[in-house]
N, CA, C and O atoms as a DFTB+ gen file, in Angstrom:
728 C
 N C O
     1  1     117.748    -118.843      48.407
     2  2     118.804    -117.848      48.325
     3  2     118.890    -117.325      46.889
     4  3     118.875    -118.102      45.935
     5  1     118.979    -116.021      46.748
     6  2     119.169    -115.412      45.435
     7  2     120.507    -114.690      45.434
     8  3     120.875    -114.037      46.411
     9  1     121.216    -114.813      44.351
    10  2     122.521    -114.161      44.230
    11  2     122.341    -112.643      44.193
    12  3     121.346    -112.127      43.684
    13  1     123.320    -111.956      44.742
    14  2     123.305    -110.501      44.839
    15  2     123.042    -109.843      43.475
    16  3     122.189    -108.964      43.350
    17  1     123.782    -110.282      42.473
    18  2     123.633    -109.710      41.131
    19  2     122.234    -109.942      40.575
    20  3     121.666    -109.063      39.926
    21  1     121.684    -111.111      40.825
    22  2     120.338    -111.423      40.317
    23  2     119.284    -110.534      40.985
    24  3     118.289    -110.166      40.360
    25  1     119.506    -110.197      42.245
    26  2     118.577    -109.283      42.919
    27  2     118.595    -107.921      42.234
    28  3     117.539    -107.326      42.018
    29  1     119.777    -107.424      41.891
    30  2     119.865    -106.148      41.168
    31  2     119.167    -106.241      39.813
    32  3     118.425    -105.338      39.426
    33  1     119.409    -107.332      39.099
    34  2     118.789    -107.499      37.779
    35  2     117.264    -107.529      37.906
    36  3     116.563    -106.898      37.115
    37  1     116.759    -108.250      38.884
    38  2     115.305    -108.376      39.061
    39  2     114.658    -107.062      39.464
    40  3     113.601    -106.711      38.939
    41  1     115.271    -106.329      40.386
    42  2     114.615    -105.074      40.749
    43  2     114.647    -104.090      39.594
    44  3     113.743    -103.265      39.469
    45  1     115.673    -104.155      38.740
    46  2     115.687    -103.290      37.554
    47  2     114.538    -103.650      36.609
    48  3     113.872    -102.770      36.063
    49  1     114.320    -104.922      36.427
    50  2     113.268    -105.379      35.514
    51  2     111.879    -105.072      36.075
    52  3     111.036    -104.512      35.373
    53  1     111.642    -105.431      37.321
    54  2     110.294    -105.341      37.874
    55  2     109.925    -103.955      38.397
    56  3     108.778    -103.721      38.780
    57  1     110.885    -103.042      38.415
    58  2     110.579    -101.667      38.823
    59  2     110.085    -100.812      37.656
    60  3     109.701     -99.659      37.851
    61  1     110.093    -101.369      36.452
    62  2     109.595    -100.638      35.287
    63  2     108.077    -100.472      35.385
    64  3     107.380    -101.307      35.961
    65  1     107.585     -99.375      34.808
    66  2     106.132     -99.190      34.733
    67  2     105.502    -100.255      33.845
    68  3     104.480    -100.850      34.189
    69  1     106.122    -100.479      32.716
    70  2     105.657    -101.496      31.780
    71  2     106.868    -102.359      31.443
    72  3     107.837    -101.863      30.869
    73  1     106.825    -103.617      31.784
    74  2     107.970    -104.495      31.565
    75  2     108.122    -104.768      30.074
    76  3     107.225    -105.300      29.419
    77  1     109.292    -104.385      29.562
    78  2     109.577    -104.540      28.132
    79  2     110.931    -105.228      27.955
    80  3     111.733    -105.314      28.885
    81  1     111.159    -105.709      26.748
    82  2     112.464    -106.300      26.429
    83  2     113.543    -105.258      26.673
    84  3     113.399    -104.103      26.273
    85  1     114.624    -105.664      27.329
    86  2     115.623    -104.703      27.774
    87  2     117.013    -105.304      27.853
    88  3     117.195    -106.522      27.876
    89  1     117.978    -104.412      27.895
    90  2     119.348    -104.737      28.231
    91  2     119.516    -104.365      29.697
    92  3     119.346    -103.203      30.067
    93  1     119.845    -105.334      30.525
    94  2     119.935    -105.126      31.975
    95  2     121.413    -105.119      32.376
    96  3     122.121    -106.111      32.195
    97  1     121.861    -104.002      32.916
    98  2     123.268    -103.828      33.277
    99  2     123.397    -103.598      34.773
   100  3     122.609    -102.858      35.362
   101  1     124.385    -104.227      35.388
   102  2     124.693    -103.942      36.782
   103  2     126.153    -103.510      36.891
   104  3     127.015    -103.956      36.134
   105  1     126.398    -102.635      37.851
   106  2     127.750    -102.156      38.116
   107  2     127.829    -101.824      39.595
   108  3     127.027    -101.046      40.112
   109  1     128.809    -102.423      40.276
   110  2     128.905    -102.235      41.719
   111  2     130.312    -102.569      42.193
   112  3     131.169    -102.991      41.416
   113  1     130.527    -102.368      43.496
   114  2     131.824    -102.674      44.074
   115  2     132.106    -104.163      44.090
   116  3     133.146    -104.620      43.614
   117  1     131.167    -104.910      44.643
   118  2     131.338    -106.356      44.699
   119  2     129.973    -107.010      44.897
   120  3     129.130    -106.514      45.645
   121  1     129.778    -108.118      44.220
   122  2     128.569    -108.916      44.390
   123  2     128.967    -110.303      44.846
   124  3     130.027    -110.485      45.444
   125  1     128.130    -111.273      44.569
   126  2     128.475    -112.648      44.939
   127  2     129.540    -113.231      44.007
   128  3     130.372    -114.030      44.440
   129  1     129.518    -112.837      42.736
   130  2     130.477    -113.405      41.795
   131  2     131.016    -112.400      40.784
   132  3     131.808    -112.771      39.918
   133  1     130.605    -111.136      40.874
   134  2     131.042    -110.171      39.866
   135  2     130.936    -108.748      40.398
   136  3     130.437    -108.511      41.497
   137  1     131.422    -107.801      39.584
   138  2     131.166    -106.394      39.868
   139  2     130.549    -105.688      38.661
   140  3     130.345    -104.474      38.689
   141  1     130.259    -106.424      37.628
   142  2     129.356    -105.942      36.587
   143  2     128.787    -107.121      35.802
   144  3     129.453    -108.135      35.590
   145  1     127.535    -106.954      35.380
   146  2     126.884    -107.985      34.572
   147  2     126.139    -107.325      33.419
   148  3     125.765    -106.153      33.473
   149  1     125.941    -108.116      32.384
   150  2     125.132    -107.713      31.240
   151  2     124.152    -108.849      30.981
   152  3     124.552    -110.004      30.835
   153  1     122.868    -108.515      30.926
   154  2     121.823    -109.519      30.696
   155  2     120.827    -108.996      29.671
   156  3     120.684    -107.791      29.469
   157  1     120.151    -109.926      29.039
   158  2     119.073    -109.605      28.100
   159  2     117.768    -110.086      28.725
   160  3     117.655    -111.235      29.150
   161  1     116.793    -109.193      28.773
   162  2     115.465    -109.569      29.228
   163  2     114.564    -109.571      28.006
   164  3     114.346    -108.529      27.387
   165  1     114.034    -110.751      27.654
   166  2     113.140    -110.910      26.504
   167  2     112.088    -111.959      26.833
   168  3     112.364    -112.947      27.514
   169  1     110.891    -111.731      26.342
   170  2     109.819    -112.722      26.457
   171  2     109.667    -113.249      27.890
   172  3     109.580    -114.456      28.119
   173  1     109.638    -112.324      28.833
   174  2     109.410    -112.636      30.247
   175  2     110.483    -113.512      30.907
   176  3     110.208    -114.193      31.895
   177  1     111.688    -113.493      30.366
   178  2     112.795    -114.175      31.040
   179  2     114.081    -113.420      30.730
   180  3     114.174    -112.681      29.750
   181  1     115.065    -113.629      31.591
   182  2     116.326    -112.966      31.309
   183  2     117.468    -113.971      31.278
   184  3     117.442    -115.016      31.928
   185  1     118.467    -113.603      30.492
   186  2     119.652    -114.438      30.352
   187  2     120.863    -113.548      30.520
   188  3     121.036    -112.554      29.814
   189  1     121.687    -113.924      31.462
   190  2     122.923    -113.178      31.653
   191  2     123.900    -113.588      30.562
   192  3     124.129    -114.778      30.345
   193  1     124.476    -112.608      29.874
   194  2     125.405    -112.913      28.791
   195  2     126.845    -112.550      29.128
   196  3     127.768    -112.903      28.394
   197  1     127.035    -111.842      30.245
   198  2     128.393    -111.470      30.636
   199  2     128.431    -111.135      32.122
   200  3     127.497    -110.544      32.665
   201  1     129.514    -111.518      32.761
   202  2     129.806    -111.053      34.117
   203  2     131.319    -110.919      34.235
   204  3     132.074    -111.590      33.531
   205  1     131.744    -110.049      35.129
   206  2     133.170    -109.783      35.240
   207  2     133.532    -109.330      36.651
   208  3     132.705    -108.765      37.367
   209  1     134.753    -109.581      37.029
   210  2     135.340    -109.042      38.251
   211  2     136.406    -107.994      37.913
   212  3     137.155    -107.570      38.793
   213  1     136.476    -107.580      36.654
   214  2     137.510    -106.649      36.198
   215  2     137.155    -105.186      36.415
   216  3     138.031    -104.326      36.316
   217  1     135.910    -104.882      36.706
   218  2     135.441    -103.501      36.780
   219  2     135.725    -102.912      38.165
   220  3     135.133    -103.331      39.160
   221  1     136.620    -101.953      38.216
   222  2     137.012    -101.379      39.504
   223  2     136.598     -99.911      39.644
   224  3     137.204     -99.166      40.414
   225  1     135.579     -99.499      38.907
   226  2     135.067     -98.124      39.030
   227  2     134.604     -97.833      40.459
   228  3     134.950     -96.797      41.027
   229  1     133.837     -98.731      41.027
   230  2     133.325     -98.513      42.385
   231  2     134.465     -98.501      43.402
   232  3     134.432     -97.738      44.367
   233  1     135.460     -99.336      43.188
   234  2     136.597     -99.370      44.102
   235  2     137.360     -98.044      44.043
   236  3     137.787     -97.533      45.078
   237  1     137.535     -97.487      42.846
   238  2     138.185     -96.184      42.714
   239  2     137.381     -95.114      43.453
   240  3     137.954     -94.267      44.140
   241  1     136.068     -95.153      43.314
   242  2     135.205     -94.192      44.004
   243  2     135.305     -94.380      45.522
   244  3     135.359     -93.406      46.272
   245  1     135.329     -95.617      45.957
   246  2     135.438     -95.931      47.387
   247  2     136.754     -95.416      47.956
   248  3     136.772     -94.774      49.006
   249  1     137.842     -95.694      47.271
   250  2     139.155     -95.254      47.749
   251  2     139.265     -93.729      47.758
   252  3     139.863     -93.147      48.663
   253  1     138.692     -93.100      46.760
   254  2     138.730     -91.634      46.714
   255  2     137.914     -91.055      47.869
   256  3     138.296     -90.045      48.459
   257  1     136.803     -91.690      48.185
   258  2     136.003     -91.264      49.340
   259  2     136.865     -91.310      50.606
   260  3     136.833     -90.380      51.412
   261  1     137.619     -92.368      50.777
   262  2     138.506     -92.502      51.930
   263  2     139.610     -91.440      51.907
   264  3     139.892     -90.819      52.931
   265  1     140.217     -91.235      50.772
   266  2     141.292     -90.239      50.636
   267  2     140.787     -88.847      50.991
   268  3     141.527     -88.036      51.549
   269  1     139.537     -88.572      50.670
   270  2     138.948     -87.256      50.968
   271  2     138.468     -87.155      52.422
   272  3     137.857     -86.156      52.803
   273  1     138.737     -88.165      53.221
   274  2     138.445     -88.106      54.646
   275  2     137.032     -88.497      55.030
   276  3     136.564     -88.167      56.119
   277  1     136.350     -89.203      54.135
   278  2     134.984     -89.640      54.415
   279  2     134.940     -91.157      54.563
   280  3     135.934     -91.845      54.331
   281  1     133.785     -91.661      54.948
   282  2     133.641     -93.091      55.196
   283  2     133.305     -93.839      53.904
   284  3     132.267     -93.591      53.290
   285  1     134.191     -94.760      53.495
   286  2     133.899     -95.553      52.300
   287  2     132.670     -96.442      52.504
   288  3     132.381     -96.879      53.618
   289  1     131.973     -96.693      51.438
   290  2     130.732     -97.477      51.421
   291  2     129.594     -96.774      52.152
   292  3     128.555     -97.382      52.411
   293  1     129.778     -95.511      52.484
   294  2     128.731     -94.730      53.140
   295  2     128.618     -93.313      52.563
   296  3     127.514     -92.794      52.398
   297  1     129.745     -92.702      52.263
   298  2     129.743     -91.282      51.911
   299  2     130.102     -90.992      50.457
   300  3     130.500     -89.874      50.129
   301  1     129.965     -91.974      49.594
   302  2     130.241     -91.721      48.180
   303  2     129.303     -90.649      47.628
   304  3     129.680     -89.895      46.731
   305  1     128.102     -90.580      48.153
   306  2     127.161     -89.551      47.702
   307  2     127.690     -88.149      48.009
   308  3     127.376     -87.200      47.290
   309  1     128.474     -88.013      49.051
   310  2     129.053     -86.708      49.376
   311  2     130.113     -86.321      48.352
   312  3     130.232     -85.151      47.990
   313  1     130.876     -87.294      47.888
   314  2     131.876     -87.030      46.844
   315  2     131.160     -86.593      45.569
   316  3     131.568     -85.630      44.919
   317  1     130.091     -87.308      45.216
   318  2     129.301     -86.933      44.041
   319  2     128.739     -85.520      44.210
   320  3     128.754     -84.728      43.268
   321  1     128.250     -85.208      45.395
   322  2     127.690     -83.884      45.657
   323  2     128.729     -82.782      45.659
   324  3     128.414     -81.636      45.338
   325  1     129.949     -83.103      46.011
   326  2     131.039     -82.129      46.017
   327  2     131.541     -81.812      44.612
   328  3     132.008     -80.703      44.356
   329  1     131.448     -82.768      43.711
   330  2     132.025     -82.651      42.365
   331  2     131.649     -81.373      41.616
   332  3     132.537     -80.762      41.022
   333  1     130.400     -80.934      41.606
   334  2     130.069     -79.745      40.806
   335  2     130.602     -78.428      41.386
   336  3     130.522     -77.392      40.726
   337  1     131.135     -78.456      42.587
   338  2     131.654     -77.220      43.186
   339  2     133.060     -76.872      42.718
   340  3     133.530     -75.758      42.952
   341  1     133.733     -77.799      42.066
   342  2     135.081     -77.536      41.566
   343  2     135.022     -76.741      40.274
   344  3     134.090     -76.886      39.482
   345  1     136.017     -75.908      40.071
   346  2     136.098     -75.200      38.789
   347  2     136.732     -76.129      37.749
   348  3     137.317     -77.157      38.090
   349  1     136.608     -75.755      36.502
   350  2     137.055     -76.642      35.422
   351  2     138.563     -76.904      35.472
   352  3     139.016     -77.985      35.097
   353  1     139.338     -75.924      35.932
   354  2     140.783     -76.124      36.037
   355  2     141.096     -77.248      37.035
   356  3     141.894     -78.139      36.744
   357  1     140.468     -77.199      38.201
   358  2     140.727     -78.213      39.236
   359  2     140.220     -79.588      38.815
   360  3     140.853     -80.603      39.106
   361  1     139.079     -79.621      38.131
   362  2     138.545     -80.898      37.638
   363  2     139.517     -81.515      36.643
   364  3     139.857     -82.693      36.748
   365  1     139.967     -80.714      35.672
   366  2     140.872     -81.237      34.644
   367  2     142.207     -81.672      35.235
   368  3     142.804     -82.649      34.782
   369  1     142.671     -80.949      36.240
   370  2     143.933     -81.297      36.902
   371  2     143.842     -82.699      37.516
   372  3     144.743     -83.517      37.328
   373  1     142.782     -82.972      38.230
   374  2     142.605     -84.295      38.844
   375  2     142.269     -85.354      37.790
   376  3     142.801     -86.464      37.826
   377  1     141.396     -85.009      36.864
   378  2     140.988     -85.948      35.821
   379  2     142.200     -86.420      35.002
   380  3     142.302     -87.600      34.665
   381  1     143.101     -85.508      34.691
   382  2     144.276     -85.867      33.886
   383  2     145.136     -86.927      34.572
   384  3     145.876     -87.655      33.910
   385  1     145.038     -87.011      35.885
   386  2     145.823     -87.990      36.638
   387  2     145.233     -89.403      36.571
   388  3     145.950     -90.383      36.773
   389  1     143.948     -89.508      36.293
   390  2     143.291     -90.831      36.322
   391  2     142.615     -91.218      35.012
   392  3     142.073     -92.318      34.902
   393  1     142.638     -90.336      34.020
   394  2     141.847     -90.561      32.799
   395  2     142.215     -91.830      32.034
   396  3     141.383     -92.375      31.308
   397  1     143.445     -92.304      32.187
   398  2     143.883     -93.487      31.437
   399  2     143.891     -94.761      32.261
   400  3     144.511     -95.748      31.864
   401  1     143.221     -94.757      33.386
   402  2     143.274     -95.929      34.264
   403  2     142.366     -97.066      33.783
   404  3     142.685     -98.236      33.993
   405  1     141.237     -96.736      33.141
   406  2     140.277     -97.757      32.701
   407  2     140.083     -97.718      31.195
   408  3     140.347     -96.713      30.535
   409  1     139.613     -98.843      30.674
   410  2     139.196     -98.911      29.279
   411  2     137.966     -99.800      29.163
   412  3     137.763    -100.722      29.953
   413  1     137.166     -99.506      28.176
   414  2     135.991    -100.327      27.884
   415  2     136.402    -101.312      26.802
   416  3     136.986    -100.936      25.786
   417  1     136.087    -102.579      27.037
   418  2     136.426    -103.640      26.095
   419  2     135.208    -104.540      25.959
   420  3     135.006    -105.452      26.760
   421  1     134.399    -104.277      24.938
   422  2     133.181    -105.054      24.740
   423  2     132.211    -104.830      25.883
   424  3     131.798    -103.701      26.150
   425  1     131.848    -105.922      26.562
   426  2     130.941    -105.832      27.702
   427  2     131.685    -105.560      29.014
   428  3     131.074    -105.557      30.083
   429  1     132.967    -105.338      28.938
   430  2     133.788    -105.240      30.134
   431  2     134.370    -103.837      30.330
   432  3     134.613    -103.106      29.369
   433  1     134.585    -103.487      31.593
   434  2     135.351    -102.306      31.982
   435  2     136.542    -102.858      32.749
   436  3     136.374    -103.553      33.751
   437  1     137.734    -102.552      32.283
   438  2     138.909    -103.117      32.947
   439  2     140.022    -102.081      32.995
   440  3     139.917    -101.005      32.408
   441  1     141.081    -102.425      33.701
   442  2     142.222    -101.525      33.772
   443  2     142.875    -101.400      32.407
   444  3     143.080    -102.392      31.708
   445  1     143.193    -100.186      32.044
   446  2     144.015     -99.937      30.860
   447  2     145.475     -99.954      31.296
   448  3     146.326    -100.589      30.674
   449  1     145.729     -99.249      32.364
   450  2     147.059     -99.211      32.974
   451  2     146.884     -99.608      34.437
   452  3     146.658     -98.760      35.301
   453  1     146.991    -100.903      34.698
   454  2     146.730    -101.409      36.045
   455  2     147.850    -100.987      36.994
   456  3     149.016    -101.321      36.785
   457  1     147.480    -100.253      38.032
   458  2     148.499     -99.882      39.025
   459  2     148.858    -101.079      39.900
   460  3     148.079    -102.023      40.030
   461  1     150.036    -101.026      40.492
   462  2     150.441    -102.089      41.407
   463  2     149.467    -102.162      42.579
   464  3     149.073    -103.249      43.000
   465  1     149.084    -101.010      43.098
   466  2     148.115    -100.911      44.182
   467  2     147.240     -99.687      43.903
   468  3     147.731     -98.558      43.915
   469  1     145.977     -99.902      43.658
   470  2     145.077     -98.813      43.261
   471  2     145.022     -97.712      44.307
   472  3     145.136     -96.535      43.963
   473  1     144.853     -98.061      45.556
   474  2     144.717     -97.063      46.619
   475  2     145.944     -96.159      46.695
   476  3     145.820     -94.935      46.639
   477  1     147.121     -96.754      46.820
   478  2     148.330     -95.937      46.975
   479  2     148.683     -95.184      45.697
   480  3     149.256     -94.096      45.758
   481  1     148.350     -95.746      44.555
   482  2     148.643     -95.036      43.308
   483  2     147.786     -93.774      43.169
   484  3     148.268     -92.752      42.678
   485  1     146.517     -93.837      43.599
   486  2     145.704     -92.620      43.470
   487  2     146.039     -91.589      44.538
   488  3     145.877     -90.391      44.306
   489  1     146.503     -92.033      45.704
   490  2     147.000     -91.065      46.686
   491  2     148.122     -90.259      46.042
   492  3     148.159     -89.033      46.144
   493  1     149.025     -90.957      45.385
   494  2     150.152     -90.300      44.730
   495  2     149.679     -89.388      43.587
   496  3     150.165     -88.266      43.442
   497  1     148.744     -89.872      42.790
   498  2     148.253     -89.091      41.646
   499  2     147.528     -87.817      42.089
   500  3     147.615     -86.786      41.421
   501  1     146.821     -87.890      43.202
   502  2     146.016     -86.755      43.656
   503  2     146.753     -85.819      44.613
   504  3     146.146     -84.872      45.115
   505  1     148.028     -86.048      44.881
   506  2     148.720     -85.279      45.923
   507  2     148.787     -83.775      45.638
   508  3     148.869     -82.981      46.576
   509  1     148.754     -83.378      44.393
   510  2     148.802     -81.943      44.092
   511  2     147.423     -81.381      43.712
   512  3     147.325     -80.263      43.206
   513  1     146.368     -82.156      43.957
   514  2     145.019     -81.745      43.554
   515  2     144.207     -81.288      44.757
   516  3     144.372     -81.778      45.874
   517  1     143.328     -80.335      44.490
   518  2     142.421     -79.850      45.523
   519  2     141.278     -80.838      45.717
   520  3     140.919     -81.558      44.785
   521  1     140.696     -80.883      46.930
   522  2     139.669     -81.868      47.266
   523  2     138.454     -81.792      46.342
   524  3     137.930     -82.831      45.942
   525  1     137.995     -80.595      45.996
   526  2     136.831     -80.494      45.117
   527  2     137.185     -80.910      43.688
   528  3     136.360     -81.486      42.980
   529  1     138.404     -80.616      43.276
   530  2     138.861     -81.046      41.952
   531  2     138.966     -82.554      41.850
   532  3     138.665     -83.134      40.807
   533  1     139.398     -83.195      42.940
   534  2     139.459     -84.658      42.969
   535  2     138.060     -85.235      42.777
   536  3     137.865     -86.149      41.975
   537  1     137.092     -84.704      43.509
   538  2     135.703     -85.178      43.364
   539  2     135.198     -84.947      41.947
   540  3     134.559     -85.822      41.364
   541  1     135.482     -83.778      41.395
   542  2     135.027     -83.466      40.041
   543  2     135.699     -84.316      38.981
   544  3     135.045     -84.775      38.045
   545  1     137.001     -84.530      39.120
   546  2     137.724     -85.365      38.156
   547  2     137.267     -86.808      38.204
   548  3     137.130     -87.457      37.167
   549  1     137.031     -87.312      39.407
   550  2     136.529     -88.670      39.576
   551  2     135.146     -88.817      38.958
   552  3     134.877     -89.793      38.257
   553  1     134.272     -87.854      39.213
   554  2     132.916     -87.911      38.660
   555  2     132.947     -87.872      37.135
   556  3     132.206     -88.598      36.472
   557  1     133.805     -87.024      36.590
   558  2     133.940     -86.941      35.125
   559  2     134.373     -88.285      34.556
   560  3     133.809     -88.755      33.568
   561  1     135.375     -88.906      35.176
   562  2     135.849     -90.211      34.712
   563  2     134.735     -91.253      34.787
   564  3     134.511     -91.996      33.832
   565  1     134.041     -91.308      35.918
   566  2     132.962     -92.280      36.095
   567  2     131.914     -92.135      34.992
   568  3     131.513     -93.125      34.380
   569  1     131.477     -90.918      34.744
   570  2     130.448     -90.692      33.736
   571  2     130.933     -91.073      32.343
   572  3     130.193     -91.696      31.581
   573  1     132.161     -90.708      32.002
   574  2     132.692     -91.033      30.674
   575  2     132.805     -92.539      30.463
   576  3     132.398     -93.056      29.423
   577  1     133.354     -93.236      31.446
   578  2     133.543     -94.683      31.304
   579  2     132.194     -95.391      31.247
   580  3     131.992     -96.269      30.407
   581  1     131.272     -95.023      32.127
   582  2     129.949     -95.662      32.107
   583  2     129.229     -95.424      30.784
   584  3     128.647     -96.350      30.218
   585  1     129.264     -94.211      30.298
   586  2     128.583     -93.915      29.029
   587  2     129.197     -94.692      27.873
   588  3     128.480     -95.223      27.026
   589  1     130.521     -94.757      27.837
   590  2     131.181     -95.537      26.784
   591  2     130.807     -97.020      26.897
   592  3     130.539     -97.677      25.891
   593  1     130.793     -97.538      28.128
   594  2     130.447     -98.934      28.354
   595  2     129.017     -99.218      27.898
   596  3     128.764    -100.223      27.234
   597  1     128.105     -98.355      28.246
   598  2     126.704     -98.576      27.893
   599  2     126.505     -98.500      26.384
   600  3     125.767     -99.307      25.817
   601  1     127.146     -97.548      25.733
   602  2     127.068     -97.463      24.266
   603  2     127.618     -98.752      23.646
   604  3     127.029     -99.289      22.708
   605  1     128.731     -99.243      24.162
   606  2     129.292    -100.512      23.669
   607  2     128.319    -101.671      23.861
   608  3     128.138    -102.494      22.964
   609  1     127.698    -101.729      25.033
   610  2     126.740    -102.805      25.316
   611  2     125.536    -102.737      24.380
   612  3     125.037    -103.765      23.923
   613  1     125.079    -101.531      24.104
   614  2     123.964    -101.354      23.162
   615  2     124.359    -101.860      21.776
   616  3     123.606    -102.598      21.142
   617  1     125.535    -101.462      21.313
   618  2     126.009    -101.880      19.983
   619  2     126.169    -103.396      19.899
   620  3     125.748    -104.014      18.922
   621  1     126.778    -103.995      20.922
   622  2     127.022    -105.444      20.898
   623  2     125.737    -106.258      21.017
   624  3     125.613    -107.319      20.406
   625  1     124.791    -105.767      21.798
   626  2     123.572    -106.547      22.058
   627  2     122.440    -106.238      21.086
   628  3     121.561    -107.071      20.869
   629  1     122.460    -105.048      20.505
   630  2     121.357    -104.630      19.645
   631  2     120.135    -104.156      20.424
   632  3     119.110    -103.828      19.824
   633  1     120.229    -104.116      21.728
   634  2     119.123    -103.663      22.592
   635  2     119.396    -102.234      23.039
   636  3     120.523    -101.899      23.402
   637  1     118.365    -101.391      23.013
   638  2     118.588    -100.003      23.435
   639  2     117.679     -99.535      24.575
   640  3     117.736     -98.368      24.960
   641  1     116.849    -100.417      25.117
   642  2     116.109    -100.082      26.329
   643  2     116.982    -100.546      27.495
   644  3     117.117    -101.744      27.744
   645  1     117.564     -99.597      28.195
   646  2     118.568     -99.895      29.208
   647  2     117.953     -99.870      30.605
   648  3     117.230     -98.940      30.962
   649  1     118.252    -100.906      31.387
   650  2     117.928    -100.946      32.811
   651  2     119.267    -101.057      33.532
   652  3     120.044    -101.974      33.265
   653  1     119.536    -100.134      34.438
   654  2     120.838    -100.047      35.093
   655  2     120.647    -100.115      36.597
   656  3     119.861     -99.353      37.159
   657  1     121.362    -101.025      37.254
   658  2     121.213    -101.181      38.706
   659  2     122.549    -101.530      39.344
   660  3     123.549    -101.753      38.660
   661  1     122.541    -101.570      40.664
   662  2     123.752    -101.822      41.429
   663  2     124.213    -100.540      42.101
   664  3     123.648     -99.472      41.863
   665  1     125.219    -100.639      42.925
   666  2     125.695     -99.499      43.693
   667  2     126.094     -98.304      42.856
   668  3     125.765     -97.171      43.206
   669  1     126.796     -98.530      41.758
   670  2     127.239     -97.419      40.907
   671  2     126.040     -96.739      40.246
   672  3     126.090     -95.543      39.955
   673  1     124.973     -97.484      40.010
   674  2     123.770     -96.910      39.405
   675  2     123.100     -95.893      40.321
   676  3     122.239     -95.136      39.875
   677  1     123.481     -95.867      41.583
   678  2     122.928     -94.878      42.510
   679  2     123.537     -93.485      42.301
   680  3     123.066     -92.507      42.881
   681  1     124.563     -93.400      41.488
   682  2     125.180     -92.105      41.211
   683  2     124.265     -91.345      40.241
   684  3     124.268     -91.599      39.036
   685  1     123.503     -90.431      40.778
   686  2     122.465     -89.733      40.010
   687  2     123.032     -88.881      38.883
   688  3     122.401     -88.735      37.836
   689  1     124.213     -88.320      39.091
   690  2     124.858     -87.531      38.025
   691  2     125.222     -88.427      36.847
   692  3     125.048     -88.038      35.693
   693  1     125.724     -89.616      37.131
   694  2     126.039     -90.557      36.060
   695  2     124.753     -91.018      35.374
   696  3     124.719     -91.153      34.151
   697  1     123.701     -91.260      36.149
   698  2     122.419     -91.669      35.571
   699  2     121.883     -90.599      34.626
   700  3     121.303     -90.917      33.588
   701  1     122.075     -89.339      34.982
   702  2     121.648     -88.244      34.097
   703  2     122.423     -88.292      32.783
   704  3     121.830     -88.166      31.711
   705  1     123.735     -88.472      32.856
   706  2     124.550     -88.559      31.646
   707  2     124.124     -89.731      30.789
   708  3     124.053     -89.617      29.565
   709  1     123.842     -90.853      31.420
   710  2     123.401     -92.049      30.687
   711  2     122.060     -91.785      30.010
   712  3     121.848     -92.195      28.869
   713  1     121.157     -91.104      30.706
   714  2     119.824     -90.834      30.146
   715  2     119.890     -89.908      28.927
   716  3     118.973     -89.892      28.106
   717  1     120.961     -89.151      28.818
   718  2     121.123     -88.216      27.696
   719  2     121.829     -88.843      26.478
   720  3     122.010     -88.180      25.457
   721  1     122.222     -90.114      26.590
   722  2     122.863     -90.790      25.456
   723  2     121.867     -90.920      24.304
   724  3     120.669     -91.114      24.511
   725  1     122.385     -90.812      23.116
   726  2     121.522     -90.990      21.927
   727  2     121.968     -92.170      21.121
   728  3     121.368     -92.477      20.091
């Protein structure tokens, strides 16, 4: 038996064209023991240096998928695909409602302002927002938090070859933003 998180870490490492020393990051809704990990791959072995259950980015995306009338854990890609159709006004309107929900703290992504209940709090926050603006605001938040987290992980670890896996890593728009980090 292999742990869920370790499977993500291994496919990130072994899917490279040339296996090199790397910082291996996972981010997902839920694994066997965490929803994000940070590992170092060096000299043909890896060592996990951090894991957490504090990261609720995927849960926010899942709940927003449900609020928008789609199937959670299946249609998140539709929310991502809808995001670019919103105009900047609608994106900012929705984004302003959720922008302070998370913070990056070292290797961790955690609540900055933890709601009593995430699902019901975002229903309330999004009640005056248009559906495409909600998708756009959510996507903007996801990309900003992930990029900040990855920059923090690079600074703390000293490693800049990034391997990213897990459910959240399937968000191609976020992957593009991450690939553009300097």
